[in-house]
Amino acid sequence: MTTAESAYELGRRDRKKLETRAALEHAALTLVAERGLAGVTVEDIAEAVDLSSRTFFNYFPSKEDALVGAGPASADELREKLDAVPADVPVLEALRLMSRAEAERVQKERERWLLRLKVFEQNPSLLPRLVAGGTETERVVSAAVARRTGVEAGTSGYPELVTAVTMAAFRVAMMRWSAADGRTALADLVDDAFARLAAGLPDP
């Protein structure tokens, strides 16, 4: 096998793994939306995509992890998006641009994300998993904000506060998006949230 053929085979295998992972996520979300969390087993999820339970565990440690899936962008991906914004852009605007880019990524998987949000709303016991992931994201983005502003993390509280507010704004935009069944673009809802923050959250 030539080097080119080896690279193609490796690429094909990686694509197949991604497709299998996505199929398991979709099956988990669809079944739990229909039956509830307690009414779905790992065996049910695997059977829905014609795989064994053993294969399921090659991708996810539990059915709850399959429901969370890949989640939004990783902390490092968000940091990279923030770092890519020119240094002369004000912090809140830079965070809006970072959040808008993430919203556009989520929008591309609209149906899956709306289903995932529905499942999480119906099964509050899953929320701690999102909170755990969000804590690490806030830490990484906060450190990037500290570097951007030249403020030492853990001193003034500014990097931590503006990052926490940003994450809250994004969550609210996601909730509004879900409640409207995705009829409004998520990026527009993110922009609206940041516009309110920039205005000082005046009374409606």
Coordinates of C-alpha atoms in Angstrom, one line a residue:
M1 CA 0.0 0.0 0.0
T2 CA 1.4 3.4 -1.0
T3 CA 1.7 6.4 1.4
A4 CA -1.2 8.1 -0.4
E5 CA -3.4 4.9 -0.1
S6 CA -2.5 4.6 3.6
A7 CA -3.5 8.2 4.2
Y8 CA -6.8 7.7 2.4
E9 CA -7.5 4.6 4.4
L10 CA -6.8 6.4 7.6
G11 CA -9.0 9.3 6.6
R12 CA -11.8 6.9 5.6
R13 CA -11.6 5.1 9.0
D14 CA -11.7 8.5 10.8
R15 CA -14.8 9.5 8.9
K16 CA -16.4 6.2 9.6
K17 CA -15.7 6.7 13.4
L18 CA -17.2 10.2 13.3
E19 CA -20.3 8.9 11.4
T20 CA -20.8 6.1 14.0
R21 CA -20.4 8.5 16.9
A22 CA -22.9 10.8 15.3
A23 CA -25.4 8.0 14.7
L24 CA -25.1 6.9 18.3
E25 CA -25.7 10.4 19.6
H26 CA -28.7 10.8 17.3
A27 CA -30.2 7.5 18.4
A28 CA -29.7 8.3 22.1
L29 CA -31.3 11.7 21.7
T30 CA -34.2 10.4 19.7
L31 CA -35.0 7.5 22.0
V32 CA -34.8 9.6 25.2
A33 CA -36.9 12.3 23.7
E34 CA -39.6 9.6 23.0
R35 CA -39.3 7.4 26.1
G36 CA -37.5 9.5 28.8
L37 CA -34.1 8.9 30.3
A38 CA -35.1 6.0 32.5
G39 CA -36.8 4.2 29.6
V40 CA -33.7 3.9 27.4
T41 CA -30.7 1.6 27.9
V42 CA -27.3 1.4 26.2
E43 CA -28.6 -1.7 24.5
D44 CA -31.5 0.2 23.0
I45 CA -29.2 2.9 21.7
A46 CA -26.8 0.4 20.1
E47 CA -29.6 -1.7 18.6
A48 CA -31.1 1.4 17.0
V49 CA -28.0 1.7 14.8
D50 CA -27.4 -2.0 14.5
L51 CA -24.3 -2.1 16.7
S52 CA -23.4 -4.1 19.8
S53 CA -23.3 -2.6 23.3
R54 CA -19.6 -3.3 23.3
T55 CA -19.1 -1.1 20.3
F56 CA -21.2 1.6 22.0
F57 CA -18.7 1.7 24.9
N58 CA -15.9 2.2 22.4
Y59 CA -17.4 5.7 21.9
F60 CA -19.1 6.7 25.1
P61 CA -18.7 5.6 28.8
S62 CA -22.5 5.9 29.4
K63 CA -25.8 6.8 27.8
E64 CA -25.7 10.2 29.5
D65 CA -22.4 10.9 27.7
A66 CA -24.0 10.0 24.4
L67 CA -26.7 12.6 25.1
V68 CA -24.2 15.3 25.9
G69 CA -22.3 14.3 22.8
A70 CA -19.4 16.5 21.6
G71 CA -21.1 19.5 23.1
P72 CA -20.4 23.0 22.1
A73 CA -16.9 24.0 21.1
S74 CA -14.2 22.9 23.4
A75 CA -12.6 25.4 25.8
D76 CA -9.5 25.5 23.6
E77 CA -11.5 26.1 20.4
L78 CA -13.3 29.1 22.1
R79 CA -9.9 30.4 23.3
E80 CA -8.6 30.2 19.7
K81 CA -11.6 32.1 18.4
L82 CA -11.1 34.8 21.0
D83 CA -7.4 35.0 20.4
A84 CA -8.1 35.4 16.6
V85 CA -9.9 38.7 17.2
P86 CA -7.6 41.7 16.7
A87 CA -6.2 43.0 20.0
D88 CA -7.6 46.5 19.5
V89 CA -11.2 45.2 19.6
P90 CA -12.8 45.9 23.0
V91 CA -13.2 42.8 25.2
L92 CA -17.0 42.6 25.2
E93 CA -17.1 42.9 21.4
A94 CA -14.4 40.3 21.1
L95 CA -16.4 38.0 23.3
R96 CA -19.5 38.7 21.1
L97 CA -17.6 37.7 18.0
M98 CA -16.3 34.6 19.7
S99 CA -19.9 33.7 20.8
R100 CA -21.4 34.5 17.4
A101 CA -18.9 32.2 15.7
E102 CA -19.9 29.4 18.0
A103 CA -23.6 30.1 17.5
E104 CA -23.1 29.8 13.7
R105 CA -21.4 26.4 14.3
V106 CA -24.3 25.2 16.4
Q107 CA -26.8 26.5 13.8
K108 CA -25.3 24.2 11.2
E109 CA -26.5 21.3 13.3
R110 CA -29.8 22.9 14.1
E111 CA -32.0 19.8 14.3
R112 CA -29.6 17.9 16.5
W113 CA -29.1 20.8 18.9
L114 CA -32.8 21.5 19.2
L115 CA -33.4 17.8 20.0
R116 CA -30.5 17.9 22.5
L117 CA -31.9 21.0 24.2
K118 CA -35.3 19.4 24.4
V119 CA -33.9 16.3 26.0
F120 CA -32.0 18.4 28.6
E121 CA -35.1 20.4 29.4
Q122 CA -37.1 17.2 29.9
N123 CA -34.3 15.6 32.0
P124 CA -32.8 18.1 34.5
S125 CA -30.6 15.3 36.0
L126 CA -28.4 15.8 33.0
L127 CA -27.7 19.4 33.7
P128 CA -24.7 18.8 36.1
R129 CA -22.8 17.4 33.2
L130 CA -23.2 20.6 31.3
V131 CA -22.2 22.7 34.3
A132 CA -19.1 20.6 34.8
G133 CA -18.0 21.2 31.2
G134 CA -18.9 24.9 31.4
T135 CA -16.6 25.4 34.5
E136 CA -13.5 24.4 32.5
T137 CA -14.6 26.5 29.6
E138 CA -15.0 29.6 31.8
R139 CA -11.5 29.0 33.3
V140 CA -9.8 28.8 29.9
V141 CA -11.7 31.8 28.4
S142 CA -11.2 33.8 31.5
A143 CA -7.4 33.3 31.3
A144 CA -7.5 34.4 27.6
V145 CA -9.4 37.6 28.7
A146 CA -6.8 38.2 31.4
R147 CA -4.0 38.0 28.8
R148 CA -5.9 40.2 26.4
T149 CA -6.5 42.9 29.0
G150 CA -3.1 42.6 30.8
V151 CA -4.9 41.9 34.0
E152 CA -3.7 39.2 36.3
A153 CA -6.3 36.4 36.7
G154 CA -7.7 36.3 40.2
T155 CA -7.0 39.9 41.1
S156 CA -9.5 42.4 39.9
G157 CA -12.2 39.9 39.1
Y158 CA -12.8 41.5 35.7
P159 CA -11.8 38.6 33.5
E160 CA -13.8 36.2 35.6
L161 CA -16.9 38.4 35.6
V162 CA -17.0 39.3 31.9
T163 CA -16.5 35.6 31.0
A164 CA -19.2 34.5 33.3
V165 CA -21.6 37.1 31.9
T166 CA -20.7 36.0 28.4
M167 CA -21.4 32.3 29.1
A168 CA -24.7 33.3 30.7
A169 CA -25.7 35.4 27.7
F170 CA -24.9 32.5 25.4
R171 CA -27.0 30.1 27.5
V172 CA -30.0 32.5 27.5
A173 CA -29.7 32.8 23.7
M174 CA -29.7 29.0 23.4
M175 CA -32.8 28.8 25.7
R176 CA -34.6 31.5 23.5
W177 CA -33.6 29.6 20.4
S178 CA -35.0 26.4 21.7
A179 CA -38.2 28.0 22.9
A180 CA -38.8 29.4 19.5
D181 CA -38.0 26.0 17.9
G182 CA -35.1 27.5 16.0
R183 CA -37.2 30.0 14.0
T184 CA -34.8 32.8 14.8
A185 CA -31.1 32.4 13.9
L186 CA -29.1 31.7 17.1
A187 CA -26.4 34.2 16.1
D188 CA -29.0 36.9 16.0
L189 CA -30.2 36.0 19.5
V190 CA -26.5 36.1 20.7
D191 CA -26.1 39.6 19.1
D192 CA -29.3 40.7 20.9
A193 CA -28.0 39.5 24.3
F194 CA -24.7 41.3 23.8
A195 CA -26.4 44.5 22.7
R196 CA -28.3 44.5 26.0
L197 CA -25.2 43.9 28.0
A198 CA -23.4 46.7 26.1
A199 CA -26.3 49.0 26.9
G200 CA -26.0 48.2 30.6
L201 CA -29.1 46.0 30.8
P202 CA -31.7 48.8 30.8
D203 CA -35.2 48.0 31.9
P204 CA -37.3 46.6 29.1

